[in-house]
Short mmCIF file of C-alpha atoms and ligand atoms in Angstrom, two decimals:
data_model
loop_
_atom_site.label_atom_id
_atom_site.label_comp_id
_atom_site.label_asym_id
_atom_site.label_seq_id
_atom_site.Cartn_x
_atom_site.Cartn_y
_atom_site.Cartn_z
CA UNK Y 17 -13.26 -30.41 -3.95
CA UNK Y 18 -13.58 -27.23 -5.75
CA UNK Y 19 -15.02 -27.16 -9.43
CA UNK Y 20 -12.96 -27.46 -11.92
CA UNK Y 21 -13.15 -24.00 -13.95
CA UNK Y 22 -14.63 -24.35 -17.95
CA UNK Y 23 -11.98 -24.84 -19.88
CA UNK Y 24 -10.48 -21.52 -21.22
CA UNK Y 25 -11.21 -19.83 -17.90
CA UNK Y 26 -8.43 -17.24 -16.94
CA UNK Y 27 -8.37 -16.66 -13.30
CA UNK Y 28 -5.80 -14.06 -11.73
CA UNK Y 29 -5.14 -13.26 -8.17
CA UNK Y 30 -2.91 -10.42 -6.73
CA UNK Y 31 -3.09 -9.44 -2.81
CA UNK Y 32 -3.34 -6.72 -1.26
CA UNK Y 33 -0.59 -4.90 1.00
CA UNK Y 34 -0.09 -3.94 4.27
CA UNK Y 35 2.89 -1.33 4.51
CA UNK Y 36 4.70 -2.42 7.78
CA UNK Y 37 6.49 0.63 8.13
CA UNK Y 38 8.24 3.24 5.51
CA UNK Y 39 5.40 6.04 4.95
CA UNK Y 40 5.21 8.67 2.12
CA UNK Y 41 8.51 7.68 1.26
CA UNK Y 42 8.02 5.73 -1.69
CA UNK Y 43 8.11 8.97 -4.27
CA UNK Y 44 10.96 10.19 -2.69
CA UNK Y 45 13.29 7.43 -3.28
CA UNK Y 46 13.41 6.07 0.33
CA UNK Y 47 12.81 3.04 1.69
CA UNK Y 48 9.43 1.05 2.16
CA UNK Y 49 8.84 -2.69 4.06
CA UNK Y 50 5.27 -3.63 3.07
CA UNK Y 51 3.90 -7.41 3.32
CA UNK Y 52 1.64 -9.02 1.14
CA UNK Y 53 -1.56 -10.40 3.03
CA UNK Y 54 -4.15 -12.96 2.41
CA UNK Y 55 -6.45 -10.86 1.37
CA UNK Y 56 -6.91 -10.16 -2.53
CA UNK Y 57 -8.40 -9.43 -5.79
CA UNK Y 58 -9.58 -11.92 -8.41
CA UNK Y 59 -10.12 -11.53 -11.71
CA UNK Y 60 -11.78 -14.30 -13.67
CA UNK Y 61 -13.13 -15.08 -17.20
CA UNK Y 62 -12.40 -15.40 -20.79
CA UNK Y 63 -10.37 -13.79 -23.29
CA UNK Y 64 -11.26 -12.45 -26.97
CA UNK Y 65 -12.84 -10.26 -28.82
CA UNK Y 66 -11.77 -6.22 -29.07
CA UNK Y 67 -13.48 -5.50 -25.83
CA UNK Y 68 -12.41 -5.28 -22.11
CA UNK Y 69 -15.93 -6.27 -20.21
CA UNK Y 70 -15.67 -6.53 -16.60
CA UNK Y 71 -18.24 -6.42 -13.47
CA UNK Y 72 -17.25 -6.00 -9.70
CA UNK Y 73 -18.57 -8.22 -6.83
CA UNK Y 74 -17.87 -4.97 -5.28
CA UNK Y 75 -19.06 -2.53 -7.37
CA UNK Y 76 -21.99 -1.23 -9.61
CA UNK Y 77 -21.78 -0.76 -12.98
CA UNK Y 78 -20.05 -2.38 -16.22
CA UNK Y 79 -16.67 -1.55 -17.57
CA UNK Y 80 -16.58 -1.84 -21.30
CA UNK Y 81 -13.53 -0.18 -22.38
CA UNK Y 82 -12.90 -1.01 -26.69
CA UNK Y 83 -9.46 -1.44 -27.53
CA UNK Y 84 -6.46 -0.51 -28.39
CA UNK Y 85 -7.51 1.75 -25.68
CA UNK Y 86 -7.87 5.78 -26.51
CA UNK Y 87 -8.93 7.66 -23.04
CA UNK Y 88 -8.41 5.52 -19.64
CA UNK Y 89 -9.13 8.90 -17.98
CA UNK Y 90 -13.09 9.46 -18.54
CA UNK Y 91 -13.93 5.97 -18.51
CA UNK Y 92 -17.44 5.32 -16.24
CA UNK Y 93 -18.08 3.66 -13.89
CA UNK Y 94 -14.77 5.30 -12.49
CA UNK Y 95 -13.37 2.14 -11.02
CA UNK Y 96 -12.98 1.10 -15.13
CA UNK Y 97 -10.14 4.07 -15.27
CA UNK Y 98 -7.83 2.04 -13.62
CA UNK Y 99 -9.04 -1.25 -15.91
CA UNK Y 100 -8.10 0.67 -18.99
CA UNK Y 101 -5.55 2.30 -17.52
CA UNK Y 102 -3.91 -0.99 -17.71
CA UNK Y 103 -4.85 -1.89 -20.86
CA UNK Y 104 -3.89 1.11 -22.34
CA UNK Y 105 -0.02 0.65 -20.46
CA UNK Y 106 0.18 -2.94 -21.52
CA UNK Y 107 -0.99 -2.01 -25.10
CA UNK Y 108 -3.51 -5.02 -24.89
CA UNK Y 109 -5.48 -5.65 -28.09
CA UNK Y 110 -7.14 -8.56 -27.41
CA UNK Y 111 -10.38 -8.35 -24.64
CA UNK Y 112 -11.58 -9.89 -21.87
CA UNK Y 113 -14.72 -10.59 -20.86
CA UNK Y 114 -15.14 -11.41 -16.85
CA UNK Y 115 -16.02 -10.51 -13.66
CA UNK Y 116 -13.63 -8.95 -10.71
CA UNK Y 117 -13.95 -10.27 -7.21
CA UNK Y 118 -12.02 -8.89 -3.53
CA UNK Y 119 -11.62 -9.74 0.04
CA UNK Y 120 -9.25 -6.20 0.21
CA UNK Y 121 -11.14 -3.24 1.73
CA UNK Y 122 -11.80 -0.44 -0.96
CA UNK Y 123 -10.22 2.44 0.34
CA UNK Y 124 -9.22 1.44 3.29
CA UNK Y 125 -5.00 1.65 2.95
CA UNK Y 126 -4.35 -2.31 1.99
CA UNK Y 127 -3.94 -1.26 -1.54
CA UNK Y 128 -7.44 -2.45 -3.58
CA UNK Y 129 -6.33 -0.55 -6.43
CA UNK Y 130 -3.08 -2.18 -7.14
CA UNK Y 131 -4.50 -5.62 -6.65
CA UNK Y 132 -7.23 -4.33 -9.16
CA UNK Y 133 -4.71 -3.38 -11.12
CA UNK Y 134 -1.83 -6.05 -11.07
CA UNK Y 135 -5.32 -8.81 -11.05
CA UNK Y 136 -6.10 -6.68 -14.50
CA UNK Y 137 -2.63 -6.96 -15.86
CA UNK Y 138 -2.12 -10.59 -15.42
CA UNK Y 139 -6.05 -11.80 -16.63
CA UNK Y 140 -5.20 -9.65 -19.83
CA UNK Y 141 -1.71 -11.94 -20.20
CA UNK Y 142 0.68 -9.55 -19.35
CA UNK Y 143 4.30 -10.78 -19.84
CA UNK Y 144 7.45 -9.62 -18.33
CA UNK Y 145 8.97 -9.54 -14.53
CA UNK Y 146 6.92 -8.83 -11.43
CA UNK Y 147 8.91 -5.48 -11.52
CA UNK Y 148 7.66 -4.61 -15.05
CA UNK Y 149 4.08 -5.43 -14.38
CA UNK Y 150 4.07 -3.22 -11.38
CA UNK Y 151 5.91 -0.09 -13.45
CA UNK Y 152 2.50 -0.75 -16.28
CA UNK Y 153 0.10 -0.69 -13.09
CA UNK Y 154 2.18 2.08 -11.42
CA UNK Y 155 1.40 3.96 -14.29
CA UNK Y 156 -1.77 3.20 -15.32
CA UNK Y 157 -2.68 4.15 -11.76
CA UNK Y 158 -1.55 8.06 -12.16
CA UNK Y 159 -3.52 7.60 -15.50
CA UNK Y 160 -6.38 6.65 -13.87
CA UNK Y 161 -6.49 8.71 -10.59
CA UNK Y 162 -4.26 11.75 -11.45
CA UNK Y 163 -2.10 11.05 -8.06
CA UNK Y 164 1.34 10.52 -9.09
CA UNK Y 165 1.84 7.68 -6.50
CA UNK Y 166 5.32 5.45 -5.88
CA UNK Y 167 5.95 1.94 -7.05
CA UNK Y 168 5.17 0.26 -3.54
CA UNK Y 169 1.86 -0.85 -3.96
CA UNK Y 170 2.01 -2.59 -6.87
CA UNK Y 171 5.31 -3.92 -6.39
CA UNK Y 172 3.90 -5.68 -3.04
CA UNK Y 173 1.25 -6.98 -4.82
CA UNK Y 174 3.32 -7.97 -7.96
CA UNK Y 175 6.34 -9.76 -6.17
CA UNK Y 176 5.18 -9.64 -2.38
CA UNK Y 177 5.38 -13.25 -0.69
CA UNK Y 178 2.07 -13.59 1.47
CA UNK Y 179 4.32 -13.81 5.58
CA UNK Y 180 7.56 -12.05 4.18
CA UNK Y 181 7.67 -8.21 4.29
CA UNK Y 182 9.71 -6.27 1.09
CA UNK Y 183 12.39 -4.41 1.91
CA UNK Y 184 12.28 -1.89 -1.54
CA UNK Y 185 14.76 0.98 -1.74
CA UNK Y 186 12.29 2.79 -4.19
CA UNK Y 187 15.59 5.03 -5.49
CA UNK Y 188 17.42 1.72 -6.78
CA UNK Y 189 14.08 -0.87 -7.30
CA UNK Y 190 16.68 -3.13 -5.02
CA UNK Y 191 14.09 -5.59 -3.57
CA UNK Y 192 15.00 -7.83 -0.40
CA UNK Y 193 13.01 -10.13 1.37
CA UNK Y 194 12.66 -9.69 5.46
CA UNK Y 195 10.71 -13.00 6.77
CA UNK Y 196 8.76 -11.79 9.78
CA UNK Y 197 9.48 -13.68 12.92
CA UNK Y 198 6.56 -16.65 12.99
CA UNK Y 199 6.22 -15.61 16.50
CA UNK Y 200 5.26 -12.28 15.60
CA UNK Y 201 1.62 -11.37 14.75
CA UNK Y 202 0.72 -8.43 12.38
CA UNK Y 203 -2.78 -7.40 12.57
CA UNK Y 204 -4.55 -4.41 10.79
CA UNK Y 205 -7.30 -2.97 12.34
CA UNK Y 206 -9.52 -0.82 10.25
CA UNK Y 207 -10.17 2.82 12.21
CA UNK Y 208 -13.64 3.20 9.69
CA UNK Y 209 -12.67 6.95 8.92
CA UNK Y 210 -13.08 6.96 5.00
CA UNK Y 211 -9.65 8.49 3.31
CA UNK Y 212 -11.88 11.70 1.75
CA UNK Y 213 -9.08 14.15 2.15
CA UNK Y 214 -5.95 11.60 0.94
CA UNK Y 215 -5.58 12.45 -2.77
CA UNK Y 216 -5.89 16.11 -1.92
CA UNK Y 217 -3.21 16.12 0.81
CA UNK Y 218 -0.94 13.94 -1.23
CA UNK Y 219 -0.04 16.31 -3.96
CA UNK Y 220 0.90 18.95 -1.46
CA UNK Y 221 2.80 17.03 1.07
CA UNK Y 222 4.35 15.84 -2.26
CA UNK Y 223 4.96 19.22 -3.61
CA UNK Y 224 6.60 20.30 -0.51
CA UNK Y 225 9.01 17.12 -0.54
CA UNK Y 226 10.17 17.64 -3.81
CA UNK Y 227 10.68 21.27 -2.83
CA UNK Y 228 13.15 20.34 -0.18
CA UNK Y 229 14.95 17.62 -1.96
CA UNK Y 230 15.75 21.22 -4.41
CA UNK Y 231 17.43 22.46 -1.36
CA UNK Y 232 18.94 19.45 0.57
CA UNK Y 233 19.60 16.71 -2.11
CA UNK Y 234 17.48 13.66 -1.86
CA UNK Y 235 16.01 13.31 1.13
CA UNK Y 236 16.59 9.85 2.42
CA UNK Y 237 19.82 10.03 2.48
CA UNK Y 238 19.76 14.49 3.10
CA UNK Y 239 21.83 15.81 5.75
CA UNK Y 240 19.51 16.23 9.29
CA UNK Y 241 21.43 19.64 9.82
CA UNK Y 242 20.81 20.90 6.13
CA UNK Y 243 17.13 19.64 6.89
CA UNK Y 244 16.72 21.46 9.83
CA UNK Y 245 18.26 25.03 8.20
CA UNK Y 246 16.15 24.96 5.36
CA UNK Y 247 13.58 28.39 6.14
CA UNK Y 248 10.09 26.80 5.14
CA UNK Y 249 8.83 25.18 8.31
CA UNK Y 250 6.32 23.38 6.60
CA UNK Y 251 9.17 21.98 4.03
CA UNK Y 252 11.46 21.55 7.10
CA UNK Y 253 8.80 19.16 8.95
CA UNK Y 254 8.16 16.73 5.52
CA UNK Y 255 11.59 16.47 4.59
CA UNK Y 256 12.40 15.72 8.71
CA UNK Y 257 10.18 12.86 7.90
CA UNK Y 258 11.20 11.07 4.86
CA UNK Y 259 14.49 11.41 6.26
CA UNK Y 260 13.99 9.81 9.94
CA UNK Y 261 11.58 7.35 8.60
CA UNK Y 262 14.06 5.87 5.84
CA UNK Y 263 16.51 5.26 9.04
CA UNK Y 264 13.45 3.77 11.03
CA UNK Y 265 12.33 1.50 8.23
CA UNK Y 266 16.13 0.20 8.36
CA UNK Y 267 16.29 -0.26 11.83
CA UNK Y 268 12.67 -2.51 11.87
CA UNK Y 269 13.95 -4.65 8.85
CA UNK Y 270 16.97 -5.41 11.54
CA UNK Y 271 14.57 -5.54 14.35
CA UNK Y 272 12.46 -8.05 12.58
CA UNK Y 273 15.33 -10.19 11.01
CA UNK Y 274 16.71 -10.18 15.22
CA UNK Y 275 13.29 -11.08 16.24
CA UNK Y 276 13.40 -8.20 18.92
CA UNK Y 277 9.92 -7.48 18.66
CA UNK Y 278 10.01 -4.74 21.42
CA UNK Y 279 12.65 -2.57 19.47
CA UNK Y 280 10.48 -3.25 15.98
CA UNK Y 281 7.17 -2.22 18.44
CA UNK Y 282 9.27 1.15 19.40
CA UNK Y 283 9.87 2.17 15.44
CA UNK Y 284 6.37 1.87 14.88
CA UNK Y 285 4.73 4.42 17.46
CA UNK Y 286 7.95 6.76 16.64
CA UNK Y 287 6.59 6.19 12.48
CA UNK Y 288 3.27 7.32 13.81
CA UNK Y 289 3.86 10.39 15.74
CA UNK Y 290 6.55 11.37 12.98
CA UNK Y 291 3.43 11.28 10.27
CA UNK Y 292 1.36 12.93 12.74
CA UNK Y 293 3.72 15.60 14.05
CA UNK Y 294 5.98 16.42 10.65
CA UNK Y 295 3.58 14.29 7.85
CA UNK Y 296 0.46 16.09 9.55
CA UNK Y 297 -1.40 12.81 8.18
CA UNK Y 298 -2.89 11.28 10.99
CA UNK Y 299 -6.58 12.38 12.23
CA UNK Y 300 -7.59 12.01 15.88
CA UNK Y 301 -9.41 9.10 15.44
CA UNK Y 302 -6.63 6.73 14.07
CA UNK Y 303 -4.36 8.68 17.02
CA UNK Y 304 -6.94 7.43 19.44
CA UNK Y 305 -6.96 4.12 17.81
CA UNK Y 306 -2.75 3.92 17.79
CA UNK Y 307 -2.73 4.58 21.52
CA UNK Y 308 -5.74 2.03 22.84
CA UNK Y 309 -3.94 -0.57 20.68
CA UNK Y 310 -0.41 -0.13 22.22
CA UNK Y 311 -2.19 -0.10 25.72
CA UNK Y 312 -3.55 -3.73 25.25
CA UNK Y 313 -0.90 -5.97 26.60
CA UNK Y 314 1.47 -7.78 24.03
CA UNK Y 315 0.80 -5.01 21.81
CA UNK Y 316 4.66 -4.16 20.93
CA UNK Y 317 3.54 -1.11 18.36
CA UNK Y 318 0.99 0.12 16.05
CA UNK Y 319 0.96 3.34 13.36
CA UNK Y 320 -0.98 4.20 10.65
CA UNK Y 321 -0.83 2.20 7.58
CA UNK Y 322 -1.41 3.79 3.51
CA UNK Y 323 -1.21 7.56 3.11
CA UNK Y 324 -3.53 8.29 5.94
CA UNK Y 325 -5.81 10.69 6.72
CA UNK Y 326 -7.87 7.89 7.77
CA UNK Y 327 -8.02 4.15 6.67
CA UNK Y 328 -6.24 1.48 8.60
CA UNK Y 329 -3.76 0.76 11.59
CA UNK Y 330 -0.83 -1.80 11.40
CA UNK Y 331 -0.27 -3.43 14.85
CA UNK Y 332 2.80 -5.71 16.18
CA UNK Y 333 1.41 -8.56 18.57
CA UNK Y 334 2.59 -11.36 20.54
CA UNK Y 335 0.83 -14.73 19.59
CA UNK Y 336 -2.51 -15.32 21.88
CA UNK Y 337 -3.21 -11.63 21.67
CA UNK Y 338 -6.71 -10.78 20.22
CA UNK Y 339 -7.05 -7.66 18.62
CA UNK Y 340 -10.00 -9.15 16.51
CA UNK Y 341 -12.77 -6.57 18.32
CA UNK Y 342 -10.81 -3.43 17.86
CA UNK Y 343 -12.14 -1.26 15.33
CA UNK Y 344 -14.26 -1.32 13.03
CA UNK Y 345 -12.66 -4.69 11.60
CA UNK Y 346 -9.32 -6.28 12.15
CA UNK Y 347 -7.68 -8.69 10.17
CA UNK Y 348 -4.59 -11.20 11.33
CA UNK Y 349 -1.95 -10.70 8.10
CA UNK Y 350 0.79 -13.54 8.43
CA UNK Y 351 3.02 -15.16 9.03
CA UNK Y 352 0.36 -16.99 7.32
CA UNK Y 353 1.60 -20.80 8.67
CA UNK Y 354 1.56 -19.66 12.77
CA UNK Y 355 -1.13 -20.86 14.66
CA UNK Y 356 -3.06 -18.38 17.14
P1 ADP V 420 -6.83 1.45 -1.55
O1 ADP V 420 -5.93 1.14 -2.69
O2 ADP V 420 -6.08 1.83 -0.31
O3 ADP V 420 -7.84 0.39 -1.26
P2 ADP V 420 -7.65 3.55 -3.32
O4 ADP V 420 -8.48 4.76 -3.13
O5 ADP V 420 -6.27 3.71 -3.84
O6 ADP V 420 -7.66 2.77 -1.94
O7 ADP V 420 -8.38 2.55 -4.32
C1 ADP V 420 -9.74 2.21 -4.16
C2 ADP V 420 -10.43 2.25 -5.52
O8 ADP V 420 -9.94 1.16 -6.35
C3 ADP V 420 -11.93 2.01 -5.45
O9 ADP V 420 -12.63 3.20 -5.17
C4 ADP V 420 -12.22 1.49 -6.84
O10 ADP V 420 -12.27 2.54 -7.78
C5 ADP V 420 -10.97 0.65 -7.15
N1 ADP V 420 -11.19 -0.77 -6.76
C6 ADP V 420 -10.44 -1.49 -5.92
N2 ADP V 420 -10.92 -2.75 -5.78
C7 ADP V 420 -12.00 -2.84 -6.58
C8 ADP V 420 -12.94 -3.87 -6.86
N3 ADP V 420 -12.87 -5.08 -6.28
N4 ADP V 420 -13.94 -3.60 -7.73
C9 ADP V 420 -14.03 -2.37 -8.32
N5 ADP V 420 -13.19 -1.36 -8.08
C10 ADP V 420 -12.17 -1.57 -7.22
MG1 MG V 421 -4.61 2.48 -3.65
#
């Protein structure tokens, strides 16, 4: 039997997220089909007082951030910034003394910061829908970072339901659940390349999709012909992206809901070569990583999970298939009740 916590104890728990298909979409209004997974951030201890005081397991330093928060931006050690980022969104006045705890990779594509950030929100008592606390911890994370990211993480991590995947249309907030077949496996195998180049390339393959969308309209639902006439090659590539991937992130939620796994397997590896060809996001050493995972047998599909540049690989399996030695680490995510 566990220990009963003191009384008074808060303890809050979001997951983590793998992003089953629909990449660099998100801020572009497209569509997006991430799954919550077991792994995930606690934060635990006590509120009162005028102070937010929290220590990682993960970590070094202290965060004491004083409230009503005045500057989440310069706040050291850096991981704090997205603590009071999070205060400051939620407008929280009364503190919290406590420590944070994770089983998510840092950096690693499976979302740490939004689980940091939607574990934050909830320990400090934050009220309102799932959809609300992930808009605070959407924001507090530009705050915090600077990167003016979408709503998927911590809309997974806010709402997600640990074997189902989320089909969000980021344009509407429309939110649909897709169970994933209990036959299927989902694995993510970390590729151990750090992500030093991702906030970087972010704002420009941004830039250049918002720069289309001026020209062609927005572009998950732009016309492939105006898409292919626009003049910037570079602007031609990312917007051919957003656009195919929208239509391949509707044709795996179908896939998945059919239980075709070999159709859902295809969508993947054409996901992957899209953000390596058009996204230029991929690196050679999650390519070589994509294409020894698809050779193992009862490997349907794999692509590159989180913005790239490094980080981790999703992977569709057939039950009994062990991808537990690939990489660096590999994790089985869901469907959480299915044996093997
Ligand atoms: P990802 O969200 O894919 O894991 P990010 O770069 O977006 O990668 O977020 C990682 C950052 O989030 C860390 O560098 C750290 O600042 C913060 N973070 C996440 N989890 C923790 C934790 N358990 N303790 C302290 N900081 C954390
Ligand atoms: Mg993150």
């Amino acid at each position: 039997m566990n220990d009963p916590e003191p009384t008074g104890t808060v303890v809050a728990v979001a997951p983590g997220r793998v992003n089953l298909i629909g990449e660099h979409t998100d801020y572009m209004g497209g569509l997006v089909l991430p799954m919550a997974v077991h792994l995930a951030t606690t934060v635990r201890g006590h509120r009162g007082g005028d102070v937010v005081e929290l220590r990682s397991h993960q970590l070094d330093g202290v965060v004491r951030v004083a409230l009503p928060v005045q500057d989440a931006t310069s706040v050291l050690p850096s991981w704090g910034r997205y603590v009071a980022g999070v205060a400051a969104e939620l407008g929280t006045t009364t503190g919290f003394s406590g420590t944070v705890d994770s089983t998510v990779p840092l950096g690693s594509g499976l979302s740490s910061s939004a689980a940091l950030e939607v574990a934050v929100a909830l320990a400090l008592g934050a009220t309102g829908s799932p959809l609300e606390v992930a808009q605070a911890c959407q924001r507090a994370e530009h705050a915090a970072t600077g990167v003016p990211c979408g709503i998927m993480d911590q809309l997974c991590s806010a709402a997600g339901v640990e074997g189902h995947a989320l089909l969000i249309d980021c344009a509407t907030l429309e939110v649909s659940e897709v169970p994933v077949p209990a036959d299927a496996r989902i694995w993510v195998v970390d590729s151990g390349q750090p992500r030093e180049l991702a906030g970087s390339g972010y704002a420009g393959r941004r830039a250049s999709c918002e720069a289309a969308a001026r020209r062609v309209g927005p572009l998950p639902t732009a016309d492939l012909a105006d898409i292919a006439a626009l003049d910037d090659p570079v602007q031609r590539a990312r917007a051919r992206h957003v656009r195919t991937e929208c239509d391949r992130v509707r044709a795996f939620a179908a896939a998945l809901r059919a239980d075709d796994r070999r159709r859902a397997g295809q969508l993947m590896v054409q996901s992957h070569r899209s953000l390596r060809d058009d996204f230029e996001v991929s690196t050679a050493v999650l390519d070589r990583l994509v294409d020894d995972l698809v050779a193992v047998p009862g490997v349907h599909g794999a692509r590159l999970t989180g913005a790239g540049f490094g980080g981790c690989v999703v992977a569709l399996a057939d039950p009994g298939v062990d991808l537990s030695g690939s990489g660096t680490r590999a994790w089985r995510c869901g469907p959480p009740a299915a044996p093997g």
